[in-house]
GROMACS .gro file of C-alpha atoms in nm:
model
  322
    1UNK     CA    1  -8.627  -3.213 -15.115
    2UNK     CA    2  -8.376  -3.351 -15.388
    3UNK     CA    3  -8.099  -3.135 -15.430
    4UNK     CA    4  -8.141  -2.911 -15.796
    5UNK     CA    5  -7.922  -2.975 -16.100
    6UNK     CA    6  -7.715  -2.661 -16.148
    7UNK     CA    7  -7.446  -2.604 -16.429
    8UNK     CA    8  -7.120  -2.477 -16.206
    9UNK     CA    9  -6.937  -2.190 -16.358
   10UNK     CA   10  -6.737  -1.890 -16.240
   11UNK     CA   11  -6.609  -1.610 -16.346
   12UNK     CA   12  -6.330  -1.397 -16.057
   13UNK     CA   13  -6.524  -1.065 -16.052
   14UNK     CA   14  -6.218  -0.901 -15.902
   15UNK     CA   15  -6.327  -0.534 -16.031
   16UNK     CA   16  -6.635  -0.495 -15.870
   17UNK     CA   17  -6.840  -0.362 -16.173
   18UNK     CA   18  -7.091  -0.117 -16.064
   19UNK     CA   19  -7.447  -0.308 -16.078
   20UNK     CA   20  -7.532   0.008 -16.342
   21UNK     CA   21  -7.352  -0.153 -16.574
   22UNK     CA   22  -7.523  -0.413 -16.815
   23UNK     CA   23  -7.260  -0.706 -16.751
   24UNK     CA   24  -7.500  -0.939 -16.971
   25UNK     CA   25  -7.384  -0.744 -17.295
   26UNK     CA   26  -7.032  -0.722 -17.191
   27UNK     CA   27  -6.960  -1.046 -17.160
   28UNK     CA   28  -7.139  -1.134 -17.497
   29UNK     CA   29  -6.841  -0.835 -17.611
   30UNK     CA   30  -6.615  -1.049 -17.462
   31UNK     CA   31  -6.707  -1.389 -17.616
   32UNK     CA   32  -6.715  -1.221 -17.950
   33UNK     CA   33  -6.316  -1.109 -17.943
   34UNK     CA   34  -6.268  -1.456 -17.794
   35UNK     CA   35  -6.400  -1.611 -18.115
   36UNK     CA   36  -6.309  -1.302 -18.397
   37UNK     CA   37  -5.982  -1.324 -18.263
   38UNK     CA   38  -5.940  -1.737 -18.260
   39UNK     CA   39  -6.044  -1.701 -18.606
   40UNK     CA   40  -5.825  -1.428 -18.704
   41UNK     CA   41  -5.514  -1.563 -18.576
   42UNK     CA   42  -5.607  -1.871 -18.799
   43UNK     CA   43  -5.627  -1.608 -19.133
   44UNK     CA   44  -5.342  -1.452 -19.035
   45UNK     CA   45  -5.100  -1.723 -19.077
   46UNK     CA   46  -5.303  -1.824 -19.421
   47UNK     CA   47  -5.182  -1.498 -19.518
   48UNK     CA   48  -4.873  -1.432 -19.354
   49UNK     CA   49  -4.686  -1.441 -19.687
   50UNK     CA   50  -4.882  -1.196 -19.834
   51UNK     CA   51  -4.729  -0.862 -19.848
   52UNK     CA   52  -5.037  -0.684 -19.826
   53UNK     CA   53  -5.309  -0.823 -19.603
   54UNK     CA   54  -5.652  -0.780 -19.779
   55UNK     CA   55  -5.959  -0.669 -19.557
   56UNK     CA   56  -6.096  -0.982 -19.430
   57UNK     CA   57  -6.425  -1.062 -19.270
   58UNK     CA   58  -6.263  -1.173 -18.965
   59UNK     CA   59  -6.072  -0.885 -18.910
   60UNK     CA   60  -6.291  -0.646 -18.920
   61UNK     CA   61  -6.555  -0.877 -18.675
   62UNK     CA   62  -6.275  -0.854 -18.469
   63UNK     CA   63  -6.193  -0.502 -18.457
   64UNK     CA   64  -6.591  -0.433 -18.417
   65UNK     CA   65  -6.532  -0.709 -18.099
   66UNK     CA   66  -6.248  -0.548 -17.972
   67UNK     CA   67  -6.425  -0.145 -18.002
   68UNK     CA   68  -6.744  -0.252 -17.837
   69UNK     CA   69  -6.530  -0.430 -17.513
   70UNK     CA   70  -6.310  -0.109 -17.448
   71UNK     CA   71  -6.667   0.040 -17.497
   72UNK     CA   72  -6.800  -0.134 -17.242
   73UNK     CA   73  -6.484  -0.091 -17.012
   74UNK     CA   74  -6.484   0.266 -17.015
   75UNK     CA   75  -6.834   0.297 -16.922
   76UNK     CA   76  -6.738   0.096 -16.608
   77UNK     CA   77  -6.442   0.321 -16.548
   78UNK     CA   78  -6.675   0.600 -16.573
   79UNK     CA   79  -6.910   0.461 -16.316
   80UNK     CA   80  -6.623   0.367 -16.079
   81UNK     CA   81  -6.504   0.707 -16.092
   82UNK     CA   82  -6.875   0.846 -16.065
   83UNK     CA   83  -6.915   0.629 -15.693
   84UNK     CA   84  -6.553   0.739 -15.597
   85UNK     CA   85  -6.623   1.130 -15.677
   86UNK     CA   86  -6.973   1.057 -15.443
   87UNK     CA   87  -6.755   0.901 -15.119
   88UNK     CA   88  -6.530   1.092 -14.935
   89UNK     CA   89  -6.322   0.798 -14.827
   90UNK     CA   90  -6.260   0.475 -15.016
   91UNK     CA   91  -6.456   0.153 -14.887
   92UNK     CA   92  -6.379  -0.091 -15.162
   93UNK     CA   93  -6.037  -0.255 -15.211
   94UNK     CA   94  -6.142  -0.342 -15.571
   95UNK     CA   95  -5.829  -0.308 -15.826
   96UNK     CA   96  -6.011  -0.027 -16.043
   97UNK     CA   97  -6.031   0.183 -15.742
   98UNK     CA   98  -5.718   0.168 -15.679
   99UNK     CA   99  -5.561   0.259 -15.968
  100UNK     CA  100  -5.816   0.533 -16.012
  101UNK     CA  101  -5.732   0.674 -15.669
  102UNK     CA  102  -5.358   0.641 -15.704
  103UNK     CA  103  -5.406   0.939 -15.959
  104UNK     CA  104  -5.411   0.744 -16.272
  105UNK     CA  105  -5.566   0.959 -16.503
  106UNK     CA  106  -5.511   0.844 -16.886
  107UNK     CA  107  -5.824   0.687 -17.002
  108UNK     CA  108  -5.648   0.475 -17.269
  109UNK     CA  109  -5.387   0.362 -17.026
  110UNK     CA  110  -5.659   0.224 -16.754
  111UNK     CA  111  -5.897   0.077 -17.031
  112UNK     CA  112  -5.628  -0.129 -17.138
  113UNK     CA  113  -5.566  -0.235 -16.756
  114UNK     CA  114  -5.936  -0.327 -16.717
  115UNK     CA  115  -5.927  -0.527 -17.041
  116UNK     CA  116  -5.602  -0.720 -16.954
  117UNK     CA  117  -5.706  -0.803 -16.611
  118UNK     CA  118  -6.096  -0.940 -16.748
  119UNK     CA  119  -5.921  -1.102 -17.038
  120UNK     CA  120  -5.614  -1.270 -16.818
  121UNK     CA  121  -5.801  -1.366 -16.517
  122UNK     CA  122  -6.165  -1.408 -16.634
  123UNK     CA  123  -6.184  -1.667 -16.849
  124UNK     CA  124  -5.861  -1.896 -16.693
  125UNK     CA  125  -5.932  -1.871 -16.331
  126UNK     CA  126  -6.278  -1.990 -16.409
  127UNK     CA  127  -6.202  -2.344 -16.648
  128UNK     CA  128  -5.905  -2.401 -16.353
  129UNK     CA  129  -6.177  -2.387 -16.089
  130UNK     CA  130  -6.372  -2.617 -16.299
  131UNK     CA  131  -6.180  -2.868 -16.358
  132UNK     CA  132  -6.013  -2.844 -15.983
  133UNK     CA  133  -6.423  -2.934 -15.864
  134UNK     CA  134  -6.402  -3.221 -16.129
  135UNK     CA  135  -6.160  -3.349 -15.972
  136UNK     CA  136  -6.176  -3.290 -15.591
  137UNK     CA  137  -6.537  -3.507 -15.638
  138UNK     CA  138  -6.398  -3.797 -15.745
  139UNK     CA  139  -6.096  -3.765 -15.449
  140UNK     CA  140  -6.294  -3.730 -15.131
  141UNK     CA  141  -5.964  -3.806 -14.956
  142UNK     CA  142  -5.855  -3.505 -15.100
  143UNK     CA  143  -6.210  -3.311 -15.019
  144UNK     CA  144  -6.144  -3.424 -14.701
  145UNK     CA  145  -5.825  -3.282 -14.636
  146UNK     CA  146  -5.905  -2.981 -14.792
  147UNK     CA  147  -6.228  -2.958 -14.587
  148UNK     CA  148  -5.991  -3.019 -14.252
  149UNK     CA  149  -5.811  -2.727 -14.358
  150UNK     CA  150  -6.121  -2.476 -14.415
  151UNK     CA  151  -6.217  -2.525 -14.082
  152UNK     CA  152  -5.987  -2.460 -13.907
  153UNK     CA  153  -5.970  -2.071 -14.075
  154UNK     CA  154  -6.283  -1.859 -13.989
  155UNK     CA  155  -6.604  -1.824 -14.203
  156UNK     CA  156  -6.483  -1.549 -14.416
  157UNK     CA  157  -6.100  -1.637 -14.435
  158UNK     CA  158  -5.848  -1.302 -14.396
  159UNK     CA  159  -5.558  -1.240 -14.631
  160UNK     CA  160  -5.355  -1.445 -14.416
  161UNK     CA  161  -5.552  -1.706 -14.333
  162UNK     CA  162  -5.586  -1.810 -14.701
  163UNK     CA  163  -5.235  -1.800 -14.774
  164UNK     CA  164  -5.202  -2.038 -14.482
  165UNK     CA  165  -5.379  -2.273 -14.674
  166UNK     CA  166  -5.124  -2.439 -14.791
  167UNK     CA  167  -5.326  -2.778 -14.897
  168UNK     CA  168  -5.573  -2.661 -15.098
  169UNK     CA  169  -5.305  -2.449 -15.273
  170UNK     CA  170  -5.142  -2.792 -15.328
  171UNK     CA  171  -5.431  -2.931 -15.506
  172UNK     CA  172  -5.523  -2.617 -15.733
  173UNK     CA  173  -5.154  -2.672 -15.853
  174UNK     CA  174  -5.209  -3.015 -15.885
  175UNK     CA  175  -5.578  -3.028 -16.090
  176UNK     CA  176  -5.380  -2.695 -16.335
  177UNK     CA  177  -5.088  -2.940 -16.364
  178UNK     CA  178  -5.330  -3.196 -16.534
  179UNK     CA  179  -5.592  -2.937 -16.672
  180UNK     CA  180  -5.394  -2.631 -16.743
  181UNK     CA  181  -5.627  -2.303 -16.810
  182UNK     CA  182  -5.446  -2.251 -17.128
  183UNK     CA  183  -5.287  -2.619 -17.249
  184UNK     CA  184  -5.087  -2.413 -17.516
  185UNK     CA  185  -4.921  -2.136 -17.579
  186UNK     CA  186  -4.607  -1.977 -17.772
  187UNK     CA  187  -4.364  -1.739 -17.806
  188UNK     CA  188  -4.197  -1.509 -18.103
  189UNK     CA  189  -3.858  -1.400 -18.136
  190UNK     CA  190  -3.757  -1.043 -18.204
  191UNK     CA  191  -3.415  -1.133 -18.251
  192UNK     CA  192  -3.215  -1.389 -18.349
  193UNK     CA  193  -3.140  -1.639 -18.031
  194UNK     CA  194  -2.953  -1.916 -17.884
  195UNK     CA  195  -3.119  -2.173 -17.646
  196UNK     CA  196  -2.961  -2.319 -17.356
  197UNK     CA  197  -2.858  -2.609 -17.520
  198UNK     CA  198  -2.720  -2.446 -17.796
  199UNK     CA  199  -3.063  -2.464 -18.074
  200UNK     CA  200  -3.054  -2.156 -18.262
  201UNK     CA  201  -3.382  -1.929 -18.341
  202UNK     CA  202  -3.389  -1.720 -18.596
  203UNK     CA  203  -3.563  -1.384 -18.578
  204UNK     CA  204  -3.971  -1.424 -18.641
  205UNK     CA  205  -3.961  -1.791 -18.517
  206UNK     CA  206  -4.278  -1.920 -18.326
  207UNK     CA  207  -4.147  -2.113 -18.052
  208UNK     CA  208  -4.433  -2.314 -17.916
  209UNK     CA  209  -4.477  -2.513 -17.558
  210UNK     CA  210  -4.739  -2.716 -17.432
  211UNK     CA  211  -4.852  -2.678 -17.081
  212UNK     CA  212  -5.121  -3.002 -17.121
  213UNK     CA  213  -4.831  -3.264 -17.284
  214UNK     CA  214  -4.607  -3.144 -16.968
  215UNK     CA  215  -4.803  -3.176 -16.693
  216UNK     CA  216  -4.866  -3.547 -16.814
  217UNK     CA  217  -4.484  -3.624 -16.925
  218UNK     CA  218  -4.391  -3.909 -16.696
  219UNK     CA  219  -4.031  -3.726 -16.755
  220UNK     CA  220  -4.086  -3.474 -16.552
  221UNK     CA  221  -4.352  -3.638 -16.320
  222UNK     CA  222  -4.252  -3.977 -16.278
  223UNK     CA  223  -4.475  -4.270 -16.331
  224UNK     CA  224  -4.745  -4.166 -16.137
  225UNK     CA  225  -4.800  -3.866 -16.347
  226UNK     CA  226  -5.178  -3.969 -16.422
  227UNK     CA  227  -5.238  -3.999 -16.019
  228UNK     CA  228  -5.402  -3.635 -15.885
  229UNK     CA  229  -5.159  -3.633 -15.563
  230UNK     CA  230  -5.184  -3.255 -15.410
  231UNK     CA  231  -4.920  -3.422 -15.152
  232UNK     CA  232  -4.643  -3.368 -15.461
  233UNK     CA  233  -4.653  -3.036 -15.393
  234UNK     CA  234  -4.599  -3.069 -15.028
  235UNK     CA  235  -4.332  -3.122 -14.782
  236UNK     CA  236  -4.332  -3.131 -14.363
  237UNK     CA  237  -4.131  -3.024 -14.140
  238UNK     CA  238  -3.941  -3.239 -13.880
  239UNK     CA  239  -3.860  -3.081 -13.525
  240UNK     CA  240  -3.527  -3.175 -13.347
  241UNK     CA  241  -3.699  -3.533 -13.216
  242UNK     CA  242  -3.798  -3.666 -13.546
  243UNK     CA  243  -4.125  -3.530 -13.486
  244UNK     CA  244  -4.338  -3.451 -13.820
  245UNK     CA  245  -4.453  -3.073 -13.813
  246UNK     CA  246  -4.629  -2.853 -14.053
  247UNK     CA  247  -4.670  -2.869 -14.382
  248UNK     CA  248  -4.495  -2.636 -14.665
  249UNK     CA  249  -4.617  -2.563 -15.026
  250UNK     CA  250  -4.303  -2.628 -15.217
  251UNK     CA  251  -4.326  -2.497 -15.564
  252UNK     CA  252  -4.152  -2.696 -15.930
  253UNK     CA  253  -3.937  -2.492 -16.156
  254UNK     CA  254  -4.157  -2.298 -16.395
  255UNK     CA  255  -4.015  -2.426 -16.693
  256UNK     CA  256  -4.136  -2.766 -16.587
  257UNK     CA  257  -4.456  -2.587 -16.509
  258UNK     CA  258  -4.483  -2.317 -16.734
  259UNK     CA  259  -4.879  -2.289 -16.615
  260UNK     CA  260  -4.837  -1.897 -16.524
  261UNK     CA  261  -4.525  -1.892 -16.800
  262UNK     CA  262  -4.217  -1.854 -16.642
  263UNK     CA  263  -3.911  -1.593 -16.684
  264UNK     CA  264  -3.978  -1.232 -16.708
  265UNK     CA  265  -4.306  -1.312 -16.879
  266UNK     CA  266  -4.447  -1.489 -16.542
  267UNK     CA  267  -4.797  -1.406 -16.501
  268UNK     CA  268  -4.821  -1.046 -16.294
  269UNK     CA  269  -5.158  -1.198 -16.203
  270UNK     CA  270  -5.066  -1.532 -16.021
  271UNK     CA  271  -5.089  -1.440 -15.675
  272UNK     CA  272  -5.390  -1.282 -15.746
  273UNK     CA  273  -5.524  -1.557 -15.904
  274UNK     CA  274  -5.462  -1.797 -15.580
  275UNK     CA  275  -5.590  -1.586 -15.354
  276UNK     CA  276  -5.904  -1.594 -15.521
  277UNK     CA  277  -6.007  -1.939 -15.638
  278UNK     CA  278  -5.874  -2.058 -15.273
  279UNK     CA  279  -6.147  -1.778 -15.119
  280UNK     CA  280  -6.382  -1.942 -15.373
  281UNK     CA  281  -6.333  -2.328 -15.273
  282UNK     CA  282  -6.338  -2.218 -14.907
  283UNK     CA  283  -6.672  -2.076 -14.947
  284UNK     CA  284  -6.853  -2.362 -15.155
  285UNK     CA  285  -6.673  -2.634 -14.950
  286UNK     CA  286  -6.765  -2.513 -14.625
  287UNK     CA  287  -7.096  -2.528 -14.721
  288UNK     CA  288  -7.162  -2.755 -15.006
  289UNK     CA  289  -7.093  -3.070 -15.143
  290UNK     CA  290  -7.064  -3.087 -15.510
  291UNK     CA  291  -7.163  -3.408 -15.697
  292UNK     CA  292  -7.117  -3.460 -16.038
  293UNK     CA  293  -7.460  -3.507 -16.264
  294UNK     CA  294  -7.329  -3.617 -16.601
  295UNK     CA  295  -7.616  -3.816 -16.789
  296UNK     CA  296  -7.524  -4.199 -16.829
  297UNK     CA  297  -7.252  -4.202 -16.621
  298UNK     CA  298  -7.080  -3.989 -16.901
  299UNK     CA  299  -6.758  -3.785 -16.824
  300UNK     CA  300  -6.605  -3.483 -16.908
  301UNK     CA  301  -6.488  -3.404 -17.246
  302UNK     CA  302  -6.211  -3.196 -17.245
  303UNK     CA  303  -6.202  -2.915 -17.503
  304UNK     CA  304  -5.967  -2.593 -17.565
  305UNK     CA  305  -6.057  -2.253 -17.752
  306UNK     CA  306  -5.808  -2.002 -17.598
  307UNK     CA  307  -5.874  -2.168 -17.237
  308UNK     CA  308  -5.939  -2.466 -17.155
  309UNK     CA  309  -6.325  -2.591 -17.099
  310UNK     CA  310  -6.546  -2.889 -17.018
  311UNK     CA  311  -6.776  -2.951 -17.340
  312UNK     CA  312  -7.082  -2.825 -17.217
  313UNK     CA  313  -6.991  -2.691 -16.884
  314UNK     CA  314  -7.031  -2.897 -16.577
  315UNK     CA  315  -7.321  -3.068 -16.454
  316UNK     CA  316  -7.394  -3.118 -16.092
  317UNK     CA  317  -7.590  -3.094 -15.800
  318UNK     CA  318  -7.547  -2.946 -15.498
  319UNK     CA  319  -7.595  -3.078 -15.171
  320UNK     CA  320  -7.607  -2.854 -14.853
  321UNK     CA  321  -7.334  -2.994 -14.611
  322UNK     CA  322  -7.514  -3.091 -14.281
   0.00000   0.00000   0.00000
């Protein structure tokens, strides 16, 4: 039987909605903001000389956008606390339930938290896993290694066991380095600043940065900057002999990699992150071998609203591993 033509996506479900819960709608909530607010920003700086903003179509789609998400989030705080209320121990390790049974009790304060975490993670953890699959198929020396690795953790890796994984965290680095989640992003002052090298910012100025352009500059990557190499990321140990031992992760300055921001704006999320879309590409690898399925031999077309996405999602099929 020829393997079926699927359309790979994900999306990290790390709160463990209740299945009550219509997630269809919520994520058509969630698209909405993504676009009301894309647009907004756009009217925003049309009018940002304007002393008096006028209502705008935009702005209110995106305030409708914006009610009916926290809508939608409280009703799945609601049912979290509802299954909580019903057990007299805790059995999930979901987020939510922890910071419901930590004695968080303002409503406003863990909507917000649900939001943040759905918005933050959602949307980037899924075009990085993307574009990581993109790429490990057309590097099955890097498949390979990565495959090594799996197996030698168990079927359903523990905590530890993925964070051992040091080569497949190598290569999610590596495919984010050349397909960031979010290729750019920006900054505003609240005060007036010096840089480091002595450029002055005035109060109110958007200081912009562009994850994409740097993980390409041959600067800051050297001339094989266009190569995917997880081994950049990597560096063995040597016993007393000369011997080669294990292998270390070694991470770049965030500045030069500025993928989960750096400073005391890093992403709070990044471990997080990690430990999930490595769980993820254990499971599918172990099992499955994903082959590309773009008509005519096309490629990927590379296109960015507030993340970063493959036009059209990506193609493939998938082959059970023997």
């Amino acid at each position: 039987q020829l393997p079926r033509e699927v359309f790979l996506a994900f999306a990290a479900k790390s709160l463990r909605t209740p299945w009550r819960v219509k997630i269809g709608p919520f994520w058509a909530c969630l698209w909405n903001a993504f676009k009301a607010s894309t647009s907004s920003r756009s009217t925003r700086k049309s009018l940002a000389k304007s002393k008096v903003l006028p209502p705008h179509r935009d702005r209110r789609n995106l305030r409708k956008a914006v009610d009916e998400v926290r809508k939608f989030a409280k009703e799945i705080i609601k049912e979290k606390k509802q299954l909580l209320n019903e057990k007299s121990e805790i059995d999930s390790f979901d987020l939510l339930s922890r910071f419901l049974s930590s004695g968080h009790s303002d409503e406003e304060f863990v909507t917000d938290i649900v939001v943040s975490f759905i918005l933050a993670g959602r949307d980037t953890t899924s075009a990085a896993l993307v574009w990581f699959f993109w790429l490990v198929s057309n590097h099955p020396d890097v498949e390979k290694e990565i495959l090594r690795e799996i197996h030698e953790k168990s079927e359903a890796p523990i905590f530890e066991e993925v964070k051992d994984m040091v080569y497949t965290h190598a290569s999610l680095s590596e495919s984010m380095r050349l397909y960031p989640p979010v290729p750019i992003d920006g900054k505003e002052s609240t005060v007036d600043d010096v840089l480091p090298d002595g450029t002055f910012v005035k109060k109110g100025t958007s200081v912009v940065y562009h994850p994409y352009a740097m993980g390409r500059s041959e600067k800051i990557w050297g001339e094989d900057w266009s190569e995917f190499k997880p081994e950049r990321w990597l560096e063995r140990d040597h016993d007393a002999a000369g011997g080669e031992g294990k292998c270390n992760f070694v991470g770049r300055d965030p500045y030069a990699y500025p993928v989960f921001q750096a400073g005391p704006r890093v992403c709070l999320g990044k471990d997080m992150a990690f430990l999930q879309m490595k769980r993820v590409v254990a499971g599918v690898l172990r099992q499955f071998r994903v082959v590309p399925a773009f008509e005519d031999g096309k490629g990927p077309v590379y296109v960015t609203v507030l993340t970063a996405r493959m036009d059209g999602g990506f193609p493939v099929r998938i082959e059970r591993r023997a």
